[in-house]
mmCIF file of C-alpha atoms in Angstrom:
data_model
loop_
_atom_site.group_PDB
_atom_site.id
_atom_site.type_symbol
_atom_site.label_atom_id
_atom_site.label_comp_id
_atom_site.label_asym_id
_atom_site.label_seq_id
_atom_site.Cartn_x
_atom_site.Cartn_y
_atom_site.Cartn_z
ATOM 1 C CA MET A 742 34.914 -20.805 -54.206
ATOM 2 C CA GLU A 743 34.469 -19.140 -50.857
ATOM 3 C CA THR A 744 32.947 -15.726 -50.780
ATOM 4 C CA GLU A 745 33.959 -13.134 -48.270
ATOM 5 C CA ASN A 746 31.388 -12.381 -45.629
ATOM 6 C CA THR A 747 30.804 -8.699 -46.019
ATOM 7 C CA GLU A 748 28.181 -8.436 -43.266
ATOM 8 C CA GLU A 749 29.322 -6.381 -40.320
ATOM 9 C CA GLU A 750 29.816 -8.509 -37.256
ATOM 10 C CA VAL A 751 27.693 -7.385 -34.386
ATOM 11 C CA ILE A 752 29.389 -7.506 -31.038
ATOM 12 C CA TRP A 753 27.172 -6.955 -28.001
ATOM 13 C CA SER A 754 28.453 -4.444 -25.498
ATOM 14 C CA ASN A 755 29.024 -5.616 -21.969
ATOM 15 C CA VAL A 756 25.677 -6.119 -20.297
ATOM 16 C CA ARG A 757 25.303 -4.824 -16.765
ATOM 17 C CA ASN A 758 23.335 -7.241 -14.657
ATOM 18 C CA LYS A 759 21.486 -5.845 -11.702
ATOM 19 C CA LYS A 760 19.881 -8.190 -9.223
ATOM 20 C CA ILE A 761 16.667 -6.786 -7.824
ATOM 21 C CA ASN A 762 15.215 -8.130 -4.608
ATOM 22 C CA PHE A 763 11.473 -7.788 -5.154
ATOM 23 C CA VAL A 764 10.657 -7.829 -1.437
ATOM 24 C CA ASP A 765 13.158 -5.075 -0.632
ATOM 25 C CA LYS A 766 11.978 -2.957 -3.564
ATOM 26 C CA TYR A 767 8.376 -3.405 -2.500
ATOM 27 C CA LEU A 768 9.183 -2.305 1.045
ATOM 28 C CA VAL A 769 11.103 0.721 -0.184
ATOM 29 C CA ASP A 770 8.134 1.740 -2.346
ATOM 30 C CA GLN A 771 5.754 1.278 0.567
ATOM 31 C CA ILE A 772 7.924 3.337 2.897
ATOM 32 C CA ARG A 773 8.450 6.202 0.450
ATOM 33 C CA THR A 774 4.686 6.556 -0.102
ATOM 34 C CA ARG A 775 3.835 6.512 3.598
ATOM 35 C CA TYR A 776 6.565 8.496 5.321
ATOM 36 C CA ALA A 777 8.395 11.753 4.852
ATOM 37 C CA MET A 778 12.089 11.496 3.957
ATOM 38 C CA PHE A 779 14.133 13.551 6.441
ATOM 39 C CA ASP A 780 17.890 14.085 6.288
ATOM 40 C CA ARG A 781 19.644 12.609 9.279
ATOM 41 C CA PRO A 782 20.548 15.196 11.950
ATOM 42 C CA SER A 783 23.844 16.993 11.478
ATOM 43 C CA ASN A 784 23.436 20.187 13.512
ATOM 44 C CA GLY A 785 25.369 19.014 16.554
ATOM 45 C CA LYS A 786 22.430 18.962 18.936
ATOM 46 C CA SER A 787 22.298 16.356 21.706
ATOM 47 C CA ASN A 788 19.518 13.909 22.574
ATOM 48 C CA ILE A 789 18.076 13.906 19.062
ATOM 49 C CA VAL A 790 14.872 11.880 18.635
ATOM 50 C CA ILE A 791 15.657 9.819 15.535
ATOM 51 C CA ASP A 792 12.278 8.277 14.638
ATOM 52 C CA SER A 793 11.521 10.714 11.808
ATOM 53 C CA PHE A 794 14.878 9.977 10.149
ATOM 54 C CA VAL A 795 14.551 6.182 10.117
ATOM 55 C CA PRO A 796 12.473 5.877 6.880
ATOM 56 C CA ARG A 797 15.185 7.655 4.874
ATOM 57 C CA LEU A 798 17.899 5.492 6.439
ATOM 58 C CA LEU A 799 15.972 2.338 5.532
ATOM 59 C CA VAL A 800 15.594 3.531 1.936
ATOM 60 C CA ALA A 801 19.217 4.619 1.631
ATOM 61 C CA GLY A 802 20.377 1.333 3.130
ATOM 62 C CA LYS A 803 18.205 -0.689 0.727
ATOM 63 C CA MET A 804 16.590 -2.480 3.689
ATOM 64 C CA ASN A 805 19.931 -4.157 4.429
ATOM 65 C CA ASP A 806 20.984 -4.116 8.095
ATOM 66 C CA THR A 807 24.689 -3.801 7.293
ATOM 67 C CA PHE A 808 24.235 -0.929 4.833
ATOM 68 C CA ILE A 809 21.825 0.874 7.166
ATOM 69 C CA HIS A 810 24.274 0.823 10.063
ATOM 70 C CA ASP A 811 27.163 1.911 7.838
ATOM 71 C CA ILE A 812 25.387 5.051 6.648
ATOM 72 C CA ALA A 813 23.469 5.934 9.829
ATOM 73 C CA ASN A 814 26.339 7.558 11.738
ATOM 74 C CA LEU A 815 23.959 8.827 14.430
ATOM 75 C CA PRO A 816 25.147 10.928 17.386
ATOM 76 C CA LYS A 817 25.878 8.792 20.461
ATOM 77 C CA THR A 818 23.312 10.698 22.511
ATOM 78 C CA SER A 819 20.490 9.889 20.075
ATOM 79 C CA VAL A 820 17.239 8.457 21.436
ATOM 80 C CA ALA A 821 14.181 6.789 19.907
ATOM 81 C CA ILE A 822 10.509 6.544 20.783
ATOM 82 C CA HIS A 823 9.934 3.311 18.846
ATOM 83 C CA PRO A 824 11.560 0.348 20.678
ATOM 84 C CA MET A 825 12.378 -1.332 17.355
ATOM 85 C CA PHE A 826 14.340 1.742 16.248
ATOM 86 C CA ALA A 827 16.161 1.832 19.580
ATOM 87 C CA ASN A 828 17.214 -1.791 19.120
ATOM 88 C CA MET A 829 18.032 -1.351 15.442
ATOM 89 C CA PHE A 830 20.407 1.585 15.982
ATOM 90 C CA ASP A 831 21.523 0.728 19.521
ATOM 91 C CA VAL A 832 20.276 3.977 21.062
ATOM 92 C CA LYS A 833 18.347 4.695 24.247
ATOM 93 C CA GLN A 834 14.578 4.263 24.158
ATOM 94 C CA MET A 835 12.670 7.191 25.623
ATOM 95 C CA GLU A 836 10.793 6.362 28.816
ATOM 96 C CA ILE A 837 7.010 6.716 28.887
ATOM 97 C CA GLU A 838 7.183 9.065 31.878
ATOM 98 C CA GLN A 839 9.398 11.503 29.978
ATOM 99 C CA LEU A 840 7.170 11.356 26.891
ATOM 100 C CA CYS A 841 4.133 12.180 29.030
ATOM 101 C CA ARG A 842 5.930 15.035 30.772
ATOM 102 C CA ILE A 843 6.788 16.527 27.388
ATOM 103 C CA LEU A 844 3.038 16.624 26.697
ATOM 104 C CA GLY A 845 2.360 18.234 30.089
ATOM 105 C CA TYR A 846 1.269 15.226 32.172
ATOM 106 C CA SER A 847 3.075 14.074 35.310
ATOM 107 C CA LYS A 848 3.029 10.513 36.617
ATOM 108 C CA LYS A 849 0.870 11.706 39.524
ATOM 109 C CA ASP A 850 -1.627 13.318 37.131
ATOM 110 C CA LEU A 851 -1.924 10.152 35.099
ATOM 111 C CA LYS A 852 -2.282 7.893 38.144
ATOM 112 C CA ALA A 853 -5.285 9.940 39.278
ATOM 113 C CA LEU A 854 -6.726 9.866 35.761
ATOM 114 C CA MET A 855 -6.331 6.098 35.400
ATOM 115 C CA THR A 856 -7.919 5.488 38.820
ATOM 116 C CA ASN A 857 -10.916 7.615 37.883
ATOM 117 C CA VAL A 858 -11.421 5.818 34.572
ATOM 118 C CA LYS A 859 -11.060 2.370 36.164
ATOM 119 C CA ARG A 860 -13.787 3.129 38.708
ATOM 120 C CA LYS A 861 -16.285 3.744 35.911
ATOM 121 C CA GLU A 862 -15.894 0.169 34.577
ATOM 122 C CA TRP A 863 -16.125 0.969 30.891
ATOM 123 C CA ASP A 864 -16.785 -1.556 28.138
ATOM 124 C CA ILE A 865 -14.755 -0.683 25.043
ATOM 125 C CA THR A 866 -15.168 -1.981 21.510
ATOM 126 C CA PHE A 867 -12.189 -1.165 19.316
ATOM 127 C CA VAL A 868 -13.069 -0.927 15.629
ATOM 128 C CA GLY A 869 -9.951 -2.073 13.799
ATOM 129 C CA ALA A 870 -6.437 -2.606 15.080
ATOM 130 C CA GLY A 871 -4.477 -0.387 12.681
ATOM 131 C CA GLY A 872 -2.389 2.700 13.366
ATOM 132 C CA SER A 873 -4.597 4.711 15.712
ATOM 133 C CA VAL A 874 -6.157 1.820 17.658
ATOM 134 C CA ALA A 875 -2.872 -0.062 17.992
ATOM 135 C CA ASN A 876 -1.131 3.093 19.202
ATOM 136 C CA THR A 877 -3.905 3.864 21.669
ATOM 137 C CA VAL A 878 -3.870 0.334 23.105
ATOM 138 C CA ILE A 879 -0.073 0.272 23.386
ATOM 139 C CA TRP A 880 0.185 3.749 24.935
ATOM 140 C CA LEU A 881 -2.624 3.031 27.413
ATOM 141 C CA SER A 882 -0.833 -0.168 28.389
ATOM 142 C CA GLU A 883 2.446 1.713 28.901
ATOM 143 C CA ILE A 884 0.727 4.352 31.043
ATOM 144 C CA ALA A 885 -1.022 1.605 33.023
ATOM 145 C CA LYS A 886 2.296 -0.108 33.751
ATOM 146 C CA MET A 887 3.940 3.186 34.705
ATOM 147 C CA THR A 888 1.135 3.976 37.175
ATOM 148 C CA ASN A 889 0.735 0.366 38.407
ATOM 149 C CA THR A 890 -2.838 0.235 37.121
ATOM 150 C CA ILE A 891 -4.324 -3.066 35.960
ATOM 151 C CA ASN A 892 -7.778 -3.921 34.605
ATOM 152 C CA LEU A 893 -8.452 -0.419 33.331
ATOM 153 C CA PHE A 894 -11.595 -1.511 31.436
ATOM 154 C CA LYS A 895 -14.315 -3.996 32.362
ATOM 155 C CA ASN A 896 -14.593 -5.740 28.985
ATOM 156 C CA ILE A 897 -12.801 -5.245 25.669
ATOM 157 C CA ASN A 898 -13.946 -6.248 22.194
ATOM 158 C CA ILE A 899 -11.966 -5.725 19.019
ATOM 159 C CA PHE A 900 -12.871 -6.264 15.353
ATOM 160 C CA GLU A 901 -10.094 -6.568 12.771
ATOM 161 C CA GLN A 902 -9.686 -8.872 9.786
ATOM 162 C CA GLU A 903 -6.438 -7.631 8.278
ATOM 163 C CA GLN A 904 -2.871 -8.788 8.765
ATOM 164 C CA TYR A 905 0.153 -6.547 9.141
ATOM 165 C CA ASP A 906 1.899 -4.928 6.212
ATOM 166 C CA ILE A 907 5.572 -4.813 7.204
ATOM 167 C CA SER A 908 5.944 -1.144 6.255
ATOM 168 C CA ASN A 909 3.111 -0.237 8.642
ATOM 169 C CA LEU A 910 5.056 -1.661 11.573
ATOM 170 C CA LEU A 911 7.161 1.517 11.511
ATOM 171 C CA ARG A 912 4.236 3.404 13.026
ATOM 172 C CA ILE A 913 3.285 0.808 15.659
ATOM 173 C CA PRO A 914 5.443 1.615 18.748
ATOM 174 C CA LYS A 915 6.229 -1.972 19.632
ATOM 175 C CA ASP A 916 9.014 -4.292 18.511
ATOM 176 C CA MET A 917 6.898 -6.731 16.528
ATOM 177 C CA ASN A 918 9.906 -8.904 15.703
ATOM 178 C CA LYS A 919 9.258 -10.536 19.066
ATOM 179 C CA VAL A 920 5.536 -10.991 18.475
ATOM 180 C CA VAL A 921 4.480 -11.322 14.850
ATOM 181 C CA SER A 922 5.450 -14.320 12.744
ATOM 182 C CA ARG A 923 4.273 -15.640 9.421
ATOM 183 C CA ASN A 924 1.621 -17.708 11.195
ATOM 184 C CA TYR A 925 0.531 -14.962 13.595
ATOM 185 C CA ALA A 926 0.441 -11.816 11.503
ATOM 186 C CA TYR A 927 -3.067 -10.650 12.388
ATOM 187 C CA LYS A 928 -3.118 -7.101 13.695
ATOM 188 C CA THR A 929 -5.095 -8.187 16.744
ATOM 189 C CA TYR A 930 -2.388 -10.693 17.685
ATOM 190 C CA GLY A 931 0.246 -7.947 17.784
ATOM 191 C CA ILE A 932 -1.517 -6.121 20.641
ATOM 192 C CA LYS A 933 -3.083 -9.103 22.426
ATOM 193 C CA SER A 934 -0.828 -8.854 25.501
ATOM 194 C CA GLU A 935 -1.678 -5.158 25.900
ATOM 195 C CA LEU A 936 -5.396 -5.877 25.586
ATOM 196 C CA THR A 937 -5.078 -8.567 28.255
ATOM 197 C CA TYR A 938 -3.367 -6.146 30.619
ATOM 198 C CA LEU A 939 -6.101 -3.537 30.166
ATOM 199 C CA SER A 940 -9.169 -5.783 30.547
ATOM 200 C CA LYS A 941 -10.696 -6.836 33.863
ATOM 201 C CA ASN A 942 -12.936 -9.606 32.585
ATOM 202 C CA LYS A 943 -12.723 -10.992 29.079
ATOM 203 C CA ILE A 944 -11.334 -9.953 25.723
ATOM 204 C CA ASN A 945 -13.323 -10.799 22.629
ATOM 205 C CA ILE A 946 -11.105 -10.800 19.551
ATOM 206 C CA ILE A 947 -13.083 -11.079 16.324
ATOM 207 C CA ASN A 948 -10.906 -11.478 13.231
ATOM 208 C CA SER A 949 -13.429 -9.928 10.874
ATOM 209 C CA TYR A 950 -14.648 -6.462 9.994
ATOM 210 C CA LEU A 951 -17.420 -4.811 11.958
ATOM 211 C CA ASN A 952 -20.423 -4.211 9.677
ATOM 212 C CA LYS A 953 -24.172 -3.798 9.819
ATOM 213 C CA ASN A 954 -24.676 -7.565 9.700
ATOM 214 C CA SER A 955 -22.427 -8.172 12.702
ATOM 215 C CA PHE A 956 -24.768 -7.326 15.512
ATOM 216 C CA PHE A 957 -28.226 -7.356 16.991
ATOM 217 C CA ILE A 958 -29.352 -4.376 19.030
ATOM 218 C CA ASN A 959 -32.140 -3.895 21.563
ATOM 219 C CA ASN A 960 -32.489 -1.598 24.536
ATOM 220 C CA LYS A 961 -29.997 -3.390 26.747
ATOM 221 C CA TYR A 962 -27.502 -5.393 24.768
ATOM 222 C CA PHE A 963 -25.086 -5.230 21.881
ATOM 223 C CA LYS A 964 -24.476 -8.692 20.478
ATOM 224 C CA GLN A 965 -22.534 -10.310 17.681
ATOM 225 C CA ILE A 966 -24.629 -13.100 16.222
ATOM 226 C CA ASN A 967 -22.984 -15.949 14.343
ATOM 227 C CA ILE A 968 -25.419 -17.087 11.635
ATOM 228 C CA ARG A 969 -24.941 -20.511 10.033
ATOM 229 C CA ARG A 970 -27.138 -21.050 6.978
ATOM 230 C CA LYS A 971 -28.386 -24.573 6.295
ATOM 231 C CA TYR A 972 -29.151 -25.800 2.766
ATOM 232 C CA ASN A 973 -30.563 -29.073 1.435
ATOM 233 C CA ASP A 974 -29.033 -31.145 -1.351
ATOM 234 C CA TYR A 975 -30.668 -28.922 -3.970
ATOM 235 C CA GLU A 976 -29.148 -25.792 -2.428
ATOM 236 C CA TYR A 977 -32.501 -24.513 -1.186
ATOM 237 C CA LEU A 978 -32.329 -22.591 2.072
ATOM 238 C CA ILE A 979 -33.817 -24.606 4.925
ATOM 239 C CA ARG A 980 -33.216 -22.347 7.897
ATOM 240 C CA ASP A 981 -30.795 -19.994 9.612
ATOM 241 C CA GLU A 982 -29.212 -21.358 12.770
ATOM 242 C CA TYR A 983 -28.128 -18.726 15.264
ATOM 243 C CA GLY A 984 -25.034 -19.730 17.147
ATOM 244 C CA LEU A 985 -23.887 -18.338 20.464
ATOM 245 C CA PRO A 986 -23.015 -14.636 20.282
ATOM 246 C CA GLU A 987 -19.300 -14.010 19.891
ATOM 247 C CA ILE A 988 -19.585 -10.901 22.021
ATOM 248 C CA GLU A 989 -22.162 -9.714 24.481
ATOM 249 C CA VAL A 990 -21.655 -6.291 25.979
ATOM 250 C CA GLU A 991 -23.969 -4.464 28.348
ATOM 251 C CA HIS A 992 -25.128 -1.449 26.402
ATOM 252 C CA ILE A 993 -25.921 0.762 29.380
ATOM 253 C CA GLU A 994 -25.749 4.536 29.276
ATOM 254 C CA ASN A 995 -22.249 5.917 29.879
ATOM 255 C CA LYS A 996 -20.754 2.420 30.108
ATOM 256 C CA HIS A 997 -19.909 1.425 26.544
ATOM 257 C CA ILE A 998 -18.304 3.141 23.574
ATOM 258 C CA PHE A 999 -16.894 2.229 20.167
ATOM 259 C CA TYR A 1000 -13.444 3.638 19.382
ATOM 260 C CA GLY A 1001 -11.317 3.620 16.248
ATOM 261 C CA ALA A 1002 -10.524 4.941 12.783
ATOM 262 C CA PRO A 1003 -12.648 2.801 10.439
ATOM 263 C CA ASN A 1004 -13.612 3.604 6.874
ATOM 264 C CA ILE A 1005 -16.391 6.054 6.105
ATOM 265 C CA GLU A 1006 -19.017 3.340 5.581
ATOM 266 C CA THR A 1007 -18.372 1.739 8.981
ATOM 267 C CA ARG A 1008 -18.303 5.101 10.697
ATOM 268 C CA GLU A 1009 -21.665 6.050 9.210
ATOM 269 C CA MET A 1010 -23.123 2.685 10.195
ATOM 270 C CA LEU A 1011 -22.071 3.199 13.812
ATOM 271 C CA VAL A 1012 -23.413 6.730 14.001
ATOM 272 C CA ASN A 1013 -26.665 5.959 12.186
ATOM 273 C CA ASN A 1014 -27.364 3.147 14.663
ATOM 274 C CA ASN A 1015 -26.645 5.429 17.627
ATOM 275 C CA LEU A 1016 -23.818 3.195 18.824
ATOM 276 C CA ARG A 1017 -21.820 5.967 20.499
ATOM 277 C CA PHE A 1018 -18.695 6.108 18.440
ATOM 278 C CA LEU A 1019 -15.532 8.075 19.155
ATOM 279 C CA SER A 1020 -13.574 8.611 15.944
ATOM 280 C CA ALA A 1021 -9.808 8.651 16.507
ATOM 281 C CA THR A 1022 -7.786 9.672 13.470
ATOM 282 C CA HIS A 1023 -4.426 11.069 12.482
ATOM 283 C CA GLY A 1024 -4.209 13.000 9.214
ATOM 284 C CA GLY A 1025 -0.965 14.579 8.065
ATOM 285 C CA ASN A 1026 0.561 15.726 11.352
ATOM 286 C CA ASP A 1027 -2.688 16.406 13.224
ATOM 287 C CA PHE A 1028 -4.839 14.218 15.443
ATOM 288 C CA SER A 1029 -8.519 14.470 16.274
ATOM 289 C CA LEU A 1030 -11.090 12.821 18.521
ATOM 290 C CA ILE A 1031 -14.669 13.435 17.369
ATOM 291 C CA LEU A 1032 -17.788 11.988 18.986
ATOM 292 C CA ASN A 1033 -20.372 10.576 16.571
ATOM 293 C CA PRO A 1034 -19.100 12.400 13.451
ATOM 294 C CA THR A 1035 -21.605 12.890 10.643
ATOM 295 C CA GLN A 1036 -19.730 15.498 8.608
ATOM 296 C CA ASP A 1037 -16.241 16.568 7.491
ATOM 297 C CA SER A 1038 -15.421 13.160 6.060
ATOM 298 C CA ASN A 1039 -11.933 14.325 5.110
ATOM 299 C CA LEU A 1040 -11.059 14.535 8.798
ATOM 300 C CA GLN A 1041 -11.832 10.869 9.275
ATOM 301 C CA VAL A 1042 -9.418 9.486 6.694
ATOM 302 C CA GLU A 1043 -5.865 8.752 7.768
ATOM 303 C CA SER A 1044 -3.361 10.136 5.268
ATOM 304 C CA TYR A 1045 0.111 9.064 4.240
ATOM 305 C CA GLY A 1046 3.082 10.561 2.491
ATOM 306 C CA ILE A 1047 3.912 13.319 4.955
ATOM 307 C CA ILE A 1048 4.024 11.413 8.252
ATOM 308 C CA GLN A 1049 6.822 12.606 10.503
ATOM 309 C CA LEU A 1050 7.180 9.648 12.831
ATOM 310 C CA SER A 1051 8.443 11.468 15.941
ATOM 311 C CA GLN A 1052 5.518 13.860 15.769
ATOM 312 C CA PHE A 1053 3.153 11.016 14.869
ATOM 313 C CA PHE A 1054 4.030 9.047 18.020
ATOM 314 C CA MET A 1055 3.701 12.098 20.261
ATOM 315 C CA ASN A 1056 0.321 12.901 18.705
ATOM 316 C CA GLN A 1057 -0.850 9.323 19.197
ATOM 317 C CA LEU A 1058 0.243 9.326 22.845
ATOM 318 C CA HIS A 1059 -1.532 12.651 23.348
ATOM 319 C CA MET A 1060 -4.673 11.222 21.712
ATOM 320 C CA ALA A 1061 -4.597 8.219 24.072
ATOM 321 C CA ILE A 1062 -4.396 10.539 27.093
ATOM 322 C CA LYS A 1063 -7.231 12.682 25.733
ATOM 323 C CA PHE A 1064 -9.255 9.467 25.377
ATOM 324 C CA LEU A 1065 -8.664 8.816 29.087
ATOM 325 C CA GLU A 1066 -9.768 12.338 29.946
ATOM 326 C CA PHE A 1067 -12.932 11.826 27.898
ATOM 327 C CA LEU A 1068 -13.705 8.562 29.725
ATOM 328 C CA SER A 1069 -13.144 10.200 33.111
ATOM 329 C CA GLU A 1070 -15.685 12.958 32.449
ATOM 330 C CA GLU A 1071 -19.462 12.999 32.260
ATOM 331 C CA ASN A 1072 -20.419 13.336 28.592
ATOM 332 C CA ASP A 1073 -23.563 13.091 26.529
ATOM 333 C CA LEU A 1074 -22.526 10.092 24.441
ATOM 334 C CA ASP A 1075 -25.343 10.652 21.959
ATOM 335 C CA GLU A 1076 -24.188 14.136 20.954
ATOM 336 C CA LYS A 1077 -23.210 14.407 17.290
ATOM 337 C CA ASN A 1078 -20.070 15.989 15.819
ATOM 338 C CA LYS A 1079 -18.584 16.945 19.164
ATOM 339 C CA ILE A 1080 -14.859 17.670 18.966
ATOM 340 C CA ILE A 1081 -13.332 16.042 22.033
ATOM 341 C CA ALA A 1082 -9.727 16.878 21.232
ATOM 342 C CA GLU A 1083 -7.491 17.909 18.371
ATOM 343 C CA GLY A 1084 -3.925 19.065 18.043
ATOM 344 C CA SER A 1085 -0.444 18.745 16.640
ATOM 345 C CA PHE A 1086 2.791 18.265 18.577
ATOM 346 C CA ASN A 1087 5.148 21.238 18.184
ATOM 347 C CA GLY A 1088 8.329 19.766 19.647
ATOM 348 C CA GLU A 1089 8.251 21.777 22.861
ATOM 349 C CA SER A 1090 8.256 20.233 26.346
ATOM 350 C CA LYS A 1091 5.535 21.448 28.719
ATOM 351 C CA LEU A 1092 7.104 19.994 31.871
ATOM 352 C CA PRO A 1093 10.777 19.581 32.876
ATOM 353 C CA THR A 1094 12.307 16.289 31.726
ATOM 354 C CA ASP A 1095 15.432 14.314 32.625
ATOM 355 C CA ARG A 1096 17.219 15.940 29.667
ATOM 356 C CA LYS A 1097 16.416 18.348 26.844
ATOM 357 C CA TYR A 1098 15.246 16.373 23.835
ATOM 358 C CA SER A 1099 15.573 17.631 20.270
ATOM 359 C CA PHE A 1100 12.728 16.644 17.943
ATOM 360 C CA GLN A 1101 14.265 18.518 14.983
ATOM 361 C CA MET A 1102 10.913 20.084 14.089
ATOM 362 C CA GLU A 1103 12.601 22.570 11.762
ATOM 363 C CA PHE A 1104 13.188 19.836 9.183
ATOM 364 C CA ASN A 1105 10.755 19.539 6.316
ATOM 365 C CA GLY A 1106 10.018 16.264 4.588
ATOM 366 C CA LEU A 1107 8.088 15.333 1.484
ATOM 367 C CA MET A 1108 7.010 12.158 -0.226
ATOM 368 C CA ILE A 1109 9.640 11.288 -2.826
ATOM 369 C CA ASP A 1110 9.398 9.552 -6.173
ATOM 370 C CA GLU A 1111 11.257 6.454 -7.381
ATOM 371 C CA ASN A 1112 14.056 8.428 -9.053
ATOM 372 C CA GLN A 1113 14.752 10.259 -5.831
ATOM 373 C CA VAL A 1114 14.852 6.912 -4.022
ATOM 374 C CA ASN A 1115 17.555 5.773 -6.427
ATOM 375 C CA ASN A 1116 19.521 8.979 -5.776
ATOM 376 C CA ILE A 1117 19.306 8.443 -2.029
ATOM 377 C CA GLN A 1118 20.484 4.844 -2.404
ATOM 378 C CA GLU A 1119 23.398 5.908 -4.615
ATOM 379 C CA GLN A 1120 24.408 8.473 -1.986
ATOM 380 C CA GLY A 1121 24.357 5.732 0.609
ATOM 381 C CA GLU A 1122 26.754 3.496 -1.346
#
């Protein structure tokens, strides 16, 4: 005899499947923690500089080219500082001459400055190839091309071990799609052509970090020594073999300087060894150039989360020009904690330009959390 099944039948509700692209989600997370989220311009102004609005558009468009273009709806007169943004949104890229005029420097001023620096035949060692160094190298190269100046420096050395993080490419003012591939993702490779343009003699690219074991110092020379340790079959040390130095730079007064935004340990190593180091950092929306810093460590750490890209690029360009001014002057390179330059771009133009550009400085942006990212993406659908 069959018995009736009295158990309640469980019927699963319709399950909503959501496909998550890990790479896209990772990029969105990286962007939201590095850049401020600004609403796209809607005040009717012409010649709006869009760079600060791009991070939000990328998040809202879920890193999908089609979605991004659908929701962008930018004014036709929009312009961009970053060439990748100009290509991405089919807007005009701002010319280097106009950017410099906004900061108060004419082409004639910069030509005289570049000529003066070139005559001094500086040797430069860049410490790292991240945000500040990459921006400085790129902006110096752009100014050099504008003023028809080649071989600005005598020799260039650069130390950098890291490869690019895609999200960081937003703050490097060069279209890396044409340069960086999976096989050539080192930061030094991305600015190699600019380094070549700026150097008179040779460029020494060392794909490793600069540290206290990297060099030998005496009165005249700074050298990178390549040490190869030899062991016997029982793993006992036999001897150290010193290979040819990877770099050899004349360490003559007023002819060589280290430049960059390394970590605190590297900075202290440079200063403690009297290696004449110019610290170049961007924190929040302020830039600073400090010679041989031994204090105020918080000023030497680049910060993320509130970067307004339009202002960031203008600050970086200004910092590169201030670096040129420093190199053109007579300075005591051994002086400690000397502030060479500091500032923050306010959106105002100091010299007349070909048109009036709107940097939308009245907008405020904050780092957003993951829930807010989802809200932005839902608004973009």
